[in-house]
mmCIF file of C-alpha atoms in Angstrom:
data_model
loop_
_atom_site.group_PDB
_atom_site.id
_atom_site.type_symbol
_atom_site.label_atom_id
_atom_site.label_comp_id
_atom_site.label_asym_id
_atom_site.label_seq_id
_atom_site.Cartn_x
_atom_site.Cartn_y
_atom_site.Cartn_z
ATOM 1 C CA UNK A 1 77.674 -159.697 35.475
ATOM 2 C CA UNK A 2 75.001 -156.792 35.106
ATOM 3 C CA UNK A 3 71.927 -156.772 36.185
ATOM 4 C CA UNK A 4 69.825 -158.485 33.183
ATOM 5 C CA UNK A 5 71.848 -161.157 34.018
ATOM 6 C CA UNK A 6 71.985 -161.186 37.812
ATOM 7 C CA UNK A 7 67.596 -161.427 37.503
ATOM 8 C CA UNK A 8 68.069 -164.027 35.037
ATOM 9 C CA UNK A 9 70.033 -165.745 37.684
ATOM 10 C CA UNK A 10 67.344 -164.999 40.466
ATOM 11 C CA UNK A 11 64.658 -166.265 38.283
ATOM 12 C CA UNK A 12 66.203 -169.701 37.138
ATOM 13 C CA UNK A 13 66.617 -170.164 41.210
ATOM 14 C CA UNK A 14 63.941 -168.006 42.536
ATOM 15 C CA UNK A 15 60.284 -169.248 41.829
ATOM 16 C CA UNK A 16 58.586 -167.349 45.050
ATOM 17 C CA UNK A 17 57.214 -164.606 44.300
ATOM 18 C CA UNK A 18 58.050 -162.808 48.308
ATOM 19 C CA UNK A 19 61.294 -164.111 47.976
ATOM 20 C CA UNK A 20 62.153 -162.368 44.570
ATOM 21 C CA UNK A 21 60.116 -159.412 46.308
ATOM 22 C CA UNK A 22 62.498 -159.442 49.003
ATOM 23 C CA UNK A 23 65.436 -159.604 46.571
ATOM 24 C CA UNK A 24 64.414 -156.251 45.024
ATOM 25 C CA UNK A 25 64.183 -154.643 47.888
ATOM 26 C CA UNK A 26 67.301 -155.573 49.343
ATOM 27 C CA UNK A 27 68.233 -154.277 45.562
ATOM 28 C CA UNK A 28 67.245 -150.573 46.009
ATOM 29 C CA UNK A 29 68.638 -150.373 49.449
ATOM 30 C CA UNK A 30 71.735 -152.216 48.939
ATOM 31 C CA UNK A 31 71.632 -149.426 45.420
ATOM 32 C CA UNK A 32 70.801 -146.328 47.825
ATOM 33 C CA UNK A 33 73.655 -147.267 50.208
ATOM 34 C CA UNK A 34 76.471 -147.244 47.425
ATOM 35 C CA UNK A 35 75.046 -144.874 46.592
ATOM 36 C CA UNK A 36 75.119 -142.310 50.097
ATOM 37 C CA UNK A 37 78.466 -144.236 50.668
ATOM 38 C CA UNK A 38 80.364 -143.158 46.856
ATOM 39 C CA UNK A 39 80.812 -146.686 45.907
ATOM 40 C CA UNK A 40 79.662 -148.455 42.546
ATOM 41 C CA UNK A 41 75.530 -149.121 42.874
ATOM 42 C CA UNK A 42 75.815 -151.636 40.203
ATOM 43 C CA UNK A 43 77.529 -153.892 41.572
ATOM 44 C CA UNK A 44 75.883 -153.363 45.366
ATOM 45 C CA UNK A 45 72.203 -153.799 43.723
ATOM 46 C CA UNK A 46 73.982 -156.830 42.133
ATOM 47 C CA UNK A 47 74.981 -158.471 44.915
ATOM 48 C CA UNK A 48 71.144 -157.336 46.908
ATOM 49 C CA UNK A 49 69.466 -159.185 44.101
ATOM 50 C CA UNK A 50 71.419 -162.469 44.268
ATOM 51 C CA UNK A 51 72.615 -162.175 48.249
ATOM 52 C CA UNK A 52 69.068 -164.974 48.889
ATOM 53 C CA UNK A 53 69.237 -166.995 44.535
ATOM 54 C CA UNK A 54 69.561 -170.018 45.663
ATOM 55 C CA UNK A 55 67.847 -169.975 49.268
ATOM 56 C CA UNK A 56 65.027 -170.720 48.155
ATOM 57 C CA UNK A 57 66.383 -173.869 45.248
ATOM 58 C CA UNK A 58 69.530 -175.081 48.513
ATOM 59 C CA UNK A 59 67.865 -173.767 51.825
ATOM 60 C CA UNK A 60 70.488 -175.722 54.079
ATOM 61 C CA UNK A 61 73.084 -175.726 51.901
ATOM 62 C CA UNK A 62 72.623 -171.106 51.216
ATOM 63 C CA UNK A 63 74.170 -169.396 50.349
ATOM 64 C CA UNK A 64 77.107 -171.840 50.572
ATOM 65 C CA UNK A 65 75.227 -173.517 47.324
ATOM 66 C CA UNK A 66 74.738 -170.218 45.510
ATOM 67 C CA UNK A 67 78.878 -169.282 46.595
ATOM 68 C CA UNK A 68 79.426 -172.141 44.215
ATOM 69 C CA UNK A 69 77.029 -171.654 41.639
ATOM 70 C CA UNK A 70 78.073 -168.240 40.534
ATOM 71 C CA UNK A 71 82.252 -169.738 41.091
ATOM 72 C CA UNK A 72 81.009 -172.250 37.867
ATOM 73 C CA UNK A 73 79.096 -168.987 35.690
ATOM 74 C CA UNK A 74 82.369 -167.078 36.794
ATOM 75 C CA UNK A 75 80.750 -164.278 38.546
ATOM 76 C CA UNK A 76 83.671 -161.647 40.349
ATOM 77 C CA UNK A 77 84.925 -162.557 43.636
ATOM 78 C CA UNK A 78 84.042 -159.994 45.378
ATOM 79 C CA UNK A 79 80.650 -160.581 44.023
ATOM 80 C CA UNK A 80 80.359 -163.993 45.693
ATOM 81 C CA UNK A 81 82.464 -162.757 49.167
ATOM 82 C CA UNK A 82 79.638 -160.028 49.505
ATOM 83 C CA UNK A 83 76.685 -162.783 49.357
ATOM 84 C CA UNK A 84 78.561 -164.779 51.862
ATOM 85 C CA UNK A 85 79.770 -162.567 54.394
ATOM 86 C CA UNK A 86 75.373 -161.841 54.647
ATOM 87 C CA UNK A 87 75.345 -164.450 56.436
ATOM 88 C CA UNK A 88 77.743 -164.663 58.882
ATOM 89 C CA UNK A 89 78.423 -169.200 60.032
ATOM 90 C CA UNK A 90 79.643 -168.265 56.192
ATOM 91 C CA UNK A 91 82.675 -167.522 58.678
ATOM 92 C CA UNK A 92 83.922 -164.242 55.735
ATOM 93 C CA UNK A 93 83.694 -161.110 57.442
ATOM 94 C CA UNK A 94 82.409 -157.940 56.309
ATOM 95 C CA UNK A 95 85.191 -156.412 56.050
ATOM 96 C CA UNK A 96 84.825 -154.136 53.305
ATOM 97 C CA UNK A 97 81.470 -151.512 53.424
ATOM 98 C CA UNK A 98 79.878 -153.626 50.552
ATOM 99 C CA UNK A 99 79.798 -156.750 52.853
ATOM 100 C CA UNK A 100 78.960 -155.176 55.718
ATOM 101 C CA UNK A 101 75.827 -152.962 53.829
ATOM 102 C CA UNK A 102 74.420 -156.366 52.758
ATOM 103 C CA UNK A 103 74.620 -157.966 56.312
ATOM 104 C CA UNK A 104 72.866 -154.167 57.430
ATOM 105 C CA UNK A 105 70.381 -154.322 54.695
ATOM 106 C CA UNK A 106 69.115 -157.403 54.055
ATOM 107 C CA UNK A 107 67.537 -158.650 57.859
ATOM 108 C CA UNK A 108 65.793 -155.022 58.306
ATOM 109 C CA UNK A 109 63.906 -154.978 54.503
ATOM 110 C CA UNK A 110 62.127 -158.051 55.930
ATOM 111 C CA UNK A 111 61.240 -156.275 58.989
ATOM 112 C CA UNK A 112 60.220 -153.799 57.653
ATOM 113 C CA UNK A 113 57.710 -155.623 54.994
ATOM 114 C CA UNK A 114 56.273 -157.008 58.005
ATOM 115 C CA UNK A 115 55.039 -153.459 59.871
ATOM 116 C CA UNK A 116 54.081 -152.102 56.487
ATOM 117 C CA UNK A 117 51.681 -155.551 56.792
ATOM 118 C CA UNK A 118 50.454 -154.569 59.332
ATOM 119 C CA UNK A 119 49.573 -151.129 59.005
ATOM 120 C CA UNK A 120 45.554 -150.095 57.761
ATOM 121 C CA UNK A 121 46.105 -150.357 54.116
ATOM 122 C CA UNK A 122 49.052 -152.745 53.801
ATOM 123 C CA UNK A 123 51.419 -149.987 52.393
ATOM 124 C CA UNK A 124 54.566 -148.921 52.889
ATOM 125 C CA UNK A 125 53.807 -144.805 52.758
ATOM 126 C CA UNK A 126 52.181 -146.046 56.472
ATOM 127 C CA UNK A 127 55.840 -146.527 58.383
ATOM 128 C CA UNK A 128 57.198 -143.980 59.773
ATOM 129 C CA UNK A 129 61.481 -144.863 61.485
ATOM 130 C CA UNK A 130 59.078 -144.327 64.838
ATOM 131 C CA UNK A 131 56.270 -147.550 63.917
ATOM 132 C CA UNK A 132 59.697 -149.793 63.380
ATOM 133 C CA UNK A 133 61.312 -148.978 66.465
ATOM 134 C CA UNK A 134 58.038 -149.492 67.837
ATOM 135 C CA UNK A 135 57.959 -153.347 66.563
ATOM 136 C CA UNK A 136 61.474 -154.349 66.979
ATOM 137 C CA UNK A 137 60.829 -153.613 70.829
ATOM 138 C CA UNK A 138 57.722 -155.537 70.245
ATOM 139 C CA UNK A 139 59.537 -159.083 70.903
ATOM 140 C CA UNK A 140 56.497 -161.011 69.497
ATOM 141 C CA UNK A 141 56.085 -159.281 67.021
ATOM 142 C CA UNK A 142 57.893 -160.626 63.442
ATOM 143 C CA UNK A 143 59.978 -163.409 65.766
ATOM 144 C CA UNK A 144 62.387 -165.005 62.651
ATOM 145 C CA UNK A 145 63.724 -161.662 62.561
ATOM 146 C CA UNK A 146 67.389 -161.347 64.155
ATOM 147 C CA UNK A 147 66.866 -158.299 65.405
ATOM 148 C CA UNK A 148 70.660 -158.005 66.848
ATOM 149 C CA UNK A 149 71.571 -158.197 63.191
ATOM 150 C CA UNK A 150 69.538 -154.997 62.424
ATOM 151 C CA UNK A 151 71.431 -153.074 65.328
ATOM 152 C CA UNK A 152 74.883 -154.162 64.457
ATOM 153 C CA UNK A 153 74.593 -153.627 61.172
ATOM 154 C CA UNK A 154 73.749 -150.183 61.399
ATOM 155 C CA UNK A 155 77.165 -150.182 63.588
ATOM 156 C CA UNK A 156 78.656 -150.813 60.600
ATOM 157 C CA UNK A 157 77.881 -148.863 58.397
ATOM 158 C CA UNK A 158 78.024 -145.986 61.355
ATOM 159 C CA UNK A 159 74.934 -145.239 61.208
ATOM 160 C CA UNK A 160 72.081 -145.105 63.498
ATOM 161 C CA UNK A 161 69.300 -147.003 64.149
ATOM 162 C CA UNK A 162 66.926 -144.049 63.394
ATOM 163 C CA UNK A 163 69.295 -143.225 60.134
ATOM 164 C CA UNK A 164 69.752 -146.689 58.899
ATOM 165 C CA UNK A 165 65.673 -147.674 59.089
ATOM 166 C CA UNK A 166 65.140 -144.337 57.329
ATOM 167 C CA UNK A 167 67.457 -145.322 54.718
ATOM 168 C CA UNK A 168 66.028 -148.482 53.862
ATOM 169 C CA UNK A 169 62.450 -147.342 54.428
ATOM 170 C CA UNK A 170 63.085 -144.441 51.976
ATOM 171 C CA UNK A 171 65.195 -146.546 48.955
ATOM 172 C CA UNK A 172 62.057 -149.760 49.987
ATOM 173 C CA UNK A 173 58.947 -145.887 49.359
ATOM 174 C CA UNK A 174 60.254 -145.519 46.174
ATOM 175 C CA UNK A 175 59.636 -148.774 44.593
ATOM 176 C CA UNK A 176 56.776 -150.430 46.913
ATOM 177 C CA UNK A 177 54.727 -150.781 43.591
ATOM 178 C CA UNK A 178 56.651 -153.510 42.812
ATOM 179 C CA UNK A 179 57.014 -154.894 46.573
ATOM 180 C CA UNK A 180 52.773 -154.399 46.114
ATOM 181 C CA UNK A 181 52.830 -152.580 49.148
#
C-alpha cells in the first residue's frame, strides 16, 4: 500500500474534516519519528494516516472493523498490527518501535491541537513545549485526552516528555496550513 492508496481509503471511510486533519497530523509525526529512528518513512506515515480510518464509520468497532477491512484488501500485516496496537484494549502488544510510536503520537497530536485552539490566533506557531506541558497539568483542559497515554508513549519511545512534545509539535507545525492552525 502506498500513500495515495492510504489517502483514498481514509477519504472513503472518513468525511469529517477534523478526523482527516487528525490523520494528517499523526501521519507527519510518524514520518518524522521514522526519520529520527532511521526506519521506513513510507510505512510509518501510512500507519499514521490509517490509524483511525474506520472510526467515523464504525466508532463502536474501531479499530477492529478497520482490521477486517484492511485484511480483506490485502494490506500488510505489520501495518494492521501497528494500527491495532494504538488501542490498548485490542490486547496487541507494542513490541516494535512502530507500534510504540503510533501509540505515543495519537493522543499527543489531539492535545496539541486543543492547545493551539486556545492561543490568541489559534495557531500552532504560538504553541510551545512549555504551553503544552502547562495545559497537561490542567486536568479540566481537554479532559477527554488520556494524559497517562501521552506520558507512557514518551517513555516507550525512550524520550523525555519535553523531547516527545517538541518532536510532535515541530512535525505538526510543518503542515500547519493543511491543519488550518
